[in-house]
Amino acid sequence: MENLKKINCFSNVTEDSEFGKITTLTAEYGISAKKSINYKEKSLLANYVDSDDEGQYSLIYSVIDIDGRDKNYKEDDGILPTLFHSPALENYVSIIPYHPDKELEISIPIFNREEIVLKKGNRPFVGDFIGISNEYSVFHFADSWSDTKPDKLLSMEFKEGLLKKKHNVKISLPRNNNIFINDNEIHLLAYEDNSWLHRLIDAKGNELQKRTIKLAPQYFKEILNLSFENDSYLLYNEKGVVTIKTISKSGAITSQELIDIKNSFYNTWSPVKIADDTYVTVFNGEFGNGWFTTKKDKLLEFFYSKDINGFKELVSNKILQMPNDRLIISSVNKTTENNYAVILYPSTERGINNKEVIIINRALKSLS
């Protein structure tokens, strides 16, 4: 395959703030933000960028360093990008090239494609990239519309740095598992018989260890750590109170209230690890959205957009002023240790193209 060609498609304005560098990339016709992922202590964004005002667009990868400088690359042929890392932490993407009769997904490196021989595509896997387990890049899917279908793993096996084979795995019941990968271990947590079943599996779905955790209520928001050997942490929001419950190796449970924001979360997204035991979690709710950072069961910072143009950091009560009062958080990714980038874009009225993507490069060294 040929390597991607660089393209100039944005104007870049980067400003300093007490919260970090804030970069605004502006496209001429329009931009639709997809996802981002870490790339060699930088951020790698996948976006659709309009090439005219008639709806034609291209998939563009943008590399943003922690000082806000951007480099952009045009994908030759492909849509619906899923960004992921290989076990060697090379940046890969699964995309669907255009075909008049069928949709097949290919998985290829984003850079250094010279020695890649393109293989036959596979049926697209609709799950999320979870992480790395030894020589596998692991994806997970749970069918929320079914009460009977088991969860699925897609385990991409790599050998000598190259993708060797894709394994489609059905996970034994119970279904609707929450999944967490850390230190190459794949952990599952599912509600069954009025308790939580915690399982350790390998990338082929084989069960290695399990235990039952007596924990109520049934629903939590996110896993912040899951382990058989160390403390596990689960994130809750109960009537506006953000709480972390700690589960010890023996199964003992304690609770730590972090902050009362008076409002419940509608949604949260998988926390992003930025250092040991340190995670950034994105949320939204009735009165706004935001993100917060925790280390074990401690709150380091909490950004919330309620009643403000931008975000208020509720631990320090400082204001991150932004020019738009309706910013949507596209994704968060780690950059360097204890540092991360938040990717946002303005909400626009129907029929009006968004033309901006905003990147906040944030450092947490002083808080950790």
Coordinates of C-alpha atoms in Angstrom, one line a residue:
M1 CA 0.0 0.0 0.0
E2 CA 1.0 3.6 -0.4
N3 CA 1.5 5.9 2.5
L4 CA -1.0 8.7 3.1
K5 CA -0.3 12.1 1.6
K6 CA -0.3 15.2 3.7
I7 CA -3.0 17.8 3.1
N8 CA -3.6 21.4 4.2
C9 CA -7.2 21.6 5.1
F10 CA -7.5 23.8 8.3
S11 CA -6.6 27.2 9.6
N12 CA -5.1 26.8 13.1
V13 CA -5.5 29.2 16.0
T14 CA -3.8 28.2 19.3
E15 CA -4.0 30.2 22.5
D16 CA -2.6 29.8 26.0
S17 CA -4.9 29.5 29.0
E18 CA -4.4 28.6 32.6
F19 CA -6.1 25.3 31.7
G20 CA -3.7 24.5 28.9
K21 CA -3.3 25.1 25.2
I22 CA -6.6 25.6 23.3
T23 CA -6.4 24.9 19.6
T24 CA -9.2 25.7 17.1
L25 CA -9.1 24.0 13.7
T26 CA -11.4 25.6 11.1
A27 CA -12.4 24.0 7.8
E28 CA -13.5 26.0 4.8
Y29 CA -16.8 24.1 4.2
G30 CA -17.5 21.8 7.1
I31 CA -16.1 19.2 9.5
S32 CA -17.7 16.2 11.4
A33 CA -15.7 15.0 14.4
K34 CA -15.4 11.3 14.9
K35 CA -12.9 9.9 17.5
S36 CA -9.4 10.4 18.7
I37 CA -6.7 8.3 20.2
N38 CA -3.1 8.6 21.6
Y39 CA -0.3 8.8 19.0
K40 CA 3.3 9.0 20.3
E41 CA 2.4 11.6 23.1
K42 CA 0.1 13.4 20.7
S43 CA -3.5 13.3 19.7
L44 CA -4.7 11.5 16.5
L45 CA -8.1 12.7 15.3
A46 CA -10.3 11.1 12.6
N47 CA -12.7 13.6 11.0
Y48 CA -14.9 13.9 7.9
V49 CA -13.9 17.1 6.2
D50 CA -16.1 18.6 3.5
S51 CA -14.3 19.2 0.2
D52 CA -17.0 21.5 -1.2
D53 CA -20.4 22.9 -0.2
E54 CA -22.3 20.1 -2.0
G55 CA -21.7 17.4 0.7
Q56 CA -18.6 15.8 -0.7
Y57 CA -16.1 14.8 2.0
S58 CA -12.9 13.0 2.8
L59 CA -11.7 11.1 5.9
I60 CA -8.9 13.1 7.3
Y61 CA -6.5 12.1 10.1
S62 CA -5.1 15.0 12.1
V63 CA -2.1 14.8 14.4
I64 CA -2.1 17.5 17.1
D65 CA 0.9 17.8 19.4
I66 CA 0.7 19.2 22.9
D67 CA 1.6 22.7 21.7
G68 CA -1.4 22.7 19.2
R69 CA 0.5 22.2 16.0
D70 CA -1.3 20.1 13.4
K71 CA -0.4 17.8 10.6
N72 CA -3.2 16.3 8.4
Y73 CA -3.4 13.2 6.2
K74 CA -6.1 12.2 3.7
E75 CA -7.4 8.6 3.6
D76 CA -7.4 7.3 0.1
D77 CA -10.6 5.3 0.3
G78 CA -12.7 4.6 3.4
I79 CA -15.4 5.6 5.8
L80 CA -16.6 4.8 9.4
P81 CA -13.2 4.8 11.0
T82 CA -12.5 2.8 14.2
L83 CA -9.2 3.9 15.7
F84 CA -7.2 1.4 17.7
H85 CA -3.7 0.4 18.8
S86 CA -1.8 -2.7 17.9
P87 CA 0.0 -4.6 20.7
A88 CA 3.1 -2.7 19.7
L89 CA 1.1 0.6 20.2
E90 CA 1.2 1.4 16.5
N91 CA -1.9 3.3 15.3
Y92 CA -4.3 1.3 13.3
V93 CA -7.8 2.0 11.8
S94 CA -10.6 -0.2 10.6
I95 CA -12.4 1.4 7.7
I96 CA -14.9 0.4 5.0
P97 CA -13.7 1.2 1.4
Y98 CA -16.3 2.0 -1.2
H99 CA -17.8 -1.0 -3.0
P100 CA -21.0 -0.8 -5.1
D101 CA -22.3 -4.2 -3.9
K102 CA -21.1 -4.9 -0.4
E103 CA -19.6 -3.4 2.8
L104 CA -16.4 -5.1 4.0
E105 CA -14.1 -3.8 6.7
I106 CA -10.3 -3.7 6.4
S107 CA -7.9 -3.0 9.3
I108 CA -4.6 -1.3 8.4
P109 CA -1.9 0.9 9.9
I110 CA -2.5 4.6 9.6
F111 CA 1.2 5.3 8.9
N112 CA 4.0 3.2 7.5
R113 CA 1.9 1.3 5.0
E114 CA 4.7 0.5 2.4
E115 CA 5.1 -3.1 3.3
I116 CA 1.4 -3.8 3.9
V117 CA -0.3 -6.2 1.5
L118 CA -4.1 -5.5 1.6
K119 CA -6.1 -8.6 2.7
K120 CA -9.7 -9.5 1.9
G121 CA -12.1 -7.5 4.0
N122 CA -14.4 -8.9 6.8
R123 CA -17.9 -8.2 7.9
P124 CA -17.8 -5.0 9.9
F125 CA -17.6 -5.4 13.7
V126 CA -19.7 -2.8 15.4
G127 CA -18.2 -3.0 18.9
D128 CA -15.7 -0.7 20.7
F129 CA -12.0 -0.9 21.0
I130 CA -11.3 -1.8 24.6
G131 CA -7.5 -2.3 24.8
I132 CA -4.5 -4.6 24.4
S133 CA -4.2 -8.1 25.8
N134 CA -0.7 -9.6 25.1
E135 CA -0.6 -10.1 21.3
Y136 CA -4.3 -9.1 20.7
S137 CA -6.1 -5.9 20.1
V138 CA -9.5 -6.5 21.7
F139 CA -13.0 -5.1 20.8
H140 CA -16.3 -5.8 22.6
F141 CA -20.0 -5.7 21.6
A142 CA -23.1 -6.3 23.7
D143 CA -26.5 -6.3 21.9
S144 CA -28.7 -4.1 24.1
W145 CA -31.8 -5.0 22.1
S146 CA -31.6 -8.7 22.9
D147 CA -32.1 -10.6 26.2
T148 CA -30.5 -13.8 24.9
K149 CA -27.6 -13.0 22.5
P150 CA -24.2 -13.5 24.2
D151 CA -21.6 -10.7 24.1
K152 CA -18.9 -10.9 21.4
L153 CA -15.2 -10.2 21.3
L154 CA -13.2 -9.4 18.2
S155 CA -9.6 -10.3 19.0
M156 CA -7.1 -9.1 16.4
E157 CA -4.0 -11.3 16.6
F158 CA -0.7 -9.7 15.7
K159 CA 2.6 -11.4 14.9
E160 CA 5.9 -9.7 14.4
G161 CA 4.2 -6.3 14.4
L162 CA 1.6 -7.2 11.7
L163 CA -2.0 -8.2 11.8
K164 CA -2.2 -12.0 11.4
K165 CA -5.8 -13.0 12.0
K166 CA -9.2 -11.8 13.4
H167 CA -10.9 -14.0 15.9
N168 CA -14.7 -13.6 16.5
V169 CA -15.5 -14.9 20.0
K170 CA -18.8 -15.4 21.8
I171 CA -18.5 -14.9 25.5
S172 CA -20.3 -17.4 27.7
L173 CA -23.3 -16.2 29.6
P174 CA -24.2 -14.0 31.4
R175 CA -24.5 -11.4 28.7
N176 CA -24.4 -7.6 28.8
N177 CA -21.0 -7.5 30.4
N178 CA -19.0 -4.4 31.3
I179 CA -15.5 -5.0 30.2
F180 CA -12.2 -3.6 31.4
I181 CA -8.6 -4.3 30.3
N182 CA -5.5 -3.4 32.4
D183 CA -2.0 -5.0 32.4
N184 CA -3.1 -7.3 29.6
E185 CA -5.9 -8.8 31.7
I186 CA -9.5 -8.9 30.3
H187 CA -12.1 -8.5 33.1
L188 CA -15.8 -8.9 32.8
L189 CA -18.5 -7.7 35.2
A190 CA -22.2 -8.8 34.7
Y191 CA -25.3 -8.7 36.9
E192 CA -26.6 -12.2 37.7
D193 CA -28.9 -13.6 40.4
N194 CA -28.9 -10.3 42.4
S195 CA -25.1 -10.1 42.5
W196 CA -22.2 -9.2 40.2
L197 CA -20.2 -11.9 38.5
H198 CA -16.6 -10.8 38.0
R199 CA -14.7 -13.0 35.5
L200 CA -11.2 -13.0 34.1
I201 CA -10.9 -14.3 30.5
D202 CA -8.3 -14.5 27.8
A203 CA -8.6 -13.1 24.3
K204 CA -10.3 -16.3 23.0
G205 CA -13.0 -16.1 25.7
N206 CA -11.7 -18.8 27.9
E207 CA -12.6 -18.3 31.6
L208 CA -9.5 -18.1 33.9
Q209 CA -11.0 -16.9 37.2
K210 CA -14.2 -15.8 38.7
R211 CA -15.9 -14.5 41.8
T212 CA -19.3 -13.2 43.0
I213 CA -19.5 -9.7 44.4
K214 CA -22.5 -8.8 46.6
L215 CA -23.1 -5.2 45.6
A216 CA -26.2 -3.1 45.3
P217 CA -27.7 -1.1 43.6
Q218 CA -27.7 -3.0 40.3
Y219 CA -26.5 -0.2 38.1
F220 CA -23.2 1.7 38.1
K221 CA -21.8 4.1 35.5
E222 CA -18.3 3.0 34.7
I223 CA -15.5 0.7 35.8
L224 CA -12.4 2.6 37.0
N225 CA -10.4 -0.5 37.9
L226 CA -11.3 -4.2 38.1
S227 CA -8.8 -6.7 39.6
F228 CA -8.6 -9.9 41.5
E229 CA -5.3 -8.9 43.2
N230 CA -5.9 -5.2 44.0
D231 CA -8.7 -2.9 44.8
S232 CA -11.5 -2.4 42.2
Y233 CA -13.3 0.9 41.7
L234 CA -16.8 1.5 40.3
L235 CA -18.3 4.9 39.5
Y236 CA -21.8 5.9 40.5
N237 CA -24.0 8.9 40.2
E238 CA -27.0 8.7 42.6
K239 CA -29.4 11.6 42.6
G240 CA -26.5 13.9 41.5
V241 CA -24.0 12.6 44.0
V242 CA -20.9 11.3 42.2
T243 CA -19.5 8.3 44.2
I244 CA -16.8 5.7 43.9
K245 CA -17.3 2.3 45.5
T246 CA -14.1 0.4 46.3
I247 CA -14.1 -3.4 46.3
S248 CA -11.2 -5.0 48.0
K249 CA -9.5 -8.3 47.0
S250 CA -11.6 -10.0 49.7
G251 CA -14.8 -8.5 48.5
A252 CA -15.3 -5.9 51.2
I253 CA -17.0 -2.7 49.9
T254 CA -16.5 0.9 50.9
S255 CA -18.0 4.1 49.4
Q256 CA -16.4 7.5 48.9
E257 CA -18.5 10.5 47.9
L258 CA -16.6 12.7 45.4
I259 CA -19.0 15.7 44.7
D260 CA -22.7 16.6 44.7
I261 CA -23.5 18.3 41.3
K262 CA -27.3 18.1 42.1
N263 CA -28.0 16.5 38.7
S264 CA -27.9 12.9 37.4
F265 CA -25.8 11.8 34.4
Y266 CA -27.7 10.8 31.3
N267 CA -24.6 9.1 29.8
T268 CA -21.0 8.4 30.6
W269 CA -18.3 7.1 28.3
S270 CA -15.5 4.6 28.9
P271 CA -12.9 6.3 31.2
V272 CA -9.5 7.1 29.6
K273 CA -6.4 6.1 31.5
I274 CA -3.8 8.9 31.6
A275 CA -1.6 7.5 34.4
D276 CA -1.6 4.7 37.0
D277 CA -5.0 4.6 38.6
T278 CA -5.9 7.9 37.0
Y279 CA -8.8 8.2 34.6
V280 CA -10.7 10.9 32.7
T281 CA -14.5 10.3 32.4
V282 CA -16.8 12.2 30.0
F283 CA -20.5 12.7 30.9
N284 CA -23.6 14.5 29.8
G285 CA -26.9 15.3 31.5
E286 CA -30.0 17.5 31.4
F287 CA -28.2 20.8 32.2
G288 CA -24.9 20.3 30.4
N289 CA -21.9 18.1 29.8
G290 CA -18.3 17.9 31.1
W291 CA -15.5 15.6 32.2
F292 CA -13.7 14.8 35.5
T293 CA -10.5 13.1 36.6
T294 CA -10.1 10.6 39.4
K295 CA -7.2 8.8 41.0
K296 CA -8.3 5.7 42.8
D297 CA -11.2 7.0 44.9
K298 CA -10.1 10.7 44.9
L299 CA -11.5 13.5 42.7
L300 CA -8.8 15.6 41.1
E301 CA -10.9 18.0 39.0
F302 CA -14.5 18.3 37.6
F303 CA -15.4 20.4 34.6
Y304 CA -19.2 21.1 34.1
S305 CA -20.9 23.3 31.5
K306 CA -24.0 24.0 33.5
D307 CA -25.1 27.7 33.3
I308 CA -21.9 28.9 31.7
N309 CA -20.3 29.6 28.3
G310 CA -17.6 27.0 28.6
F311 CA -16.9 25.0 31.7
K312 CA -16.6 25.6 35.5
E313 CA -14.0 23.5 37.3
L314 CA -15.9 22.7 40.5
V315 CA -12.9 21.8 42.7
S316 CA -11.1 25.1 42.2
N317 CA -14.2 27.1 41.1
K318 CA -12.2 28.5 38.2
I319 CA -13.9 29.2 34.9
L320 CA -12.8 27.9 31.5
Q321 CA -14.4 30.5 29.3
M322 CA -15.3 29.5 25.8
P323 CA -16.9 31.4 22.9
N324 CA -19.8 28.9 22.5
D325 CA -22.3 27.8 25.2
R326 CA -23.2 24.6 23.4
L327 CA -20.0 22.5 23.0
I328 CA -20.2 18.8 22.4
I329 CA -17.4 16.6 23.7
S330 CA -16.3 14.3 20.9
S331 CA -13.6 12.3 22.8
V332 CA -10.8 12.4 25.2
N333 CA -7.3 10.8 24.7
K334 CA -4.1 10.6 26.7
T335 CA -1.1 12.5 25.4
T336 CA 1.8 12.3 27.8
E337 CA 1.8 10.9 31.4
N338 CA -0.9 12.7 33.5
N339 CA -1.8 14.8 30.5
Y340 CA -4.7 14.6 28.1
A341 CA -6.6 16.2 25.2
V342 CA -10.3 17.0 25.1
I343 CA -11.8 17.2 21.6
L344 CA -14.9 19.3 21.2
Y345 CA -17.1 20.9 18.5
P346 CA -19.9 23.6 18.6
S347 CA -23.5 22.5 18.3
T348 CA -25.1 24.1 15.2
E349 CA -28.6 24.5 14.0
R350 CA -30.0 22.1 11.5
G351 CA -28.8 22.8 8.0
I352 CA -25.7 24.7 9.1
N353 CA -22.4 23.0 8.8
N354 CA -20.1 22.9 11.7
K355 CA -16.6 24.2 10.6
E356 CA -14.6 23.9 13.9
V357 CA -12.9 21.4 16.1
I358 CA -11.5 22.5 19.4
I359 CA -8.7 20.7 21.2
I360 CA -7.8 21.4 24.8
N361 CA -4.4 20.1 25.8
R362 CA -4.5 19.8 29.6
A363 CA -1.7 18.9 32.0
L364 CA -2.4 17.4 35.4
K365 CA 1.1 17.1 36.9
S366 CA 0.4 19.7 39.5
L367 CA -2.7 17.8 40.7
S368 CA -1.4 14.2 40.8

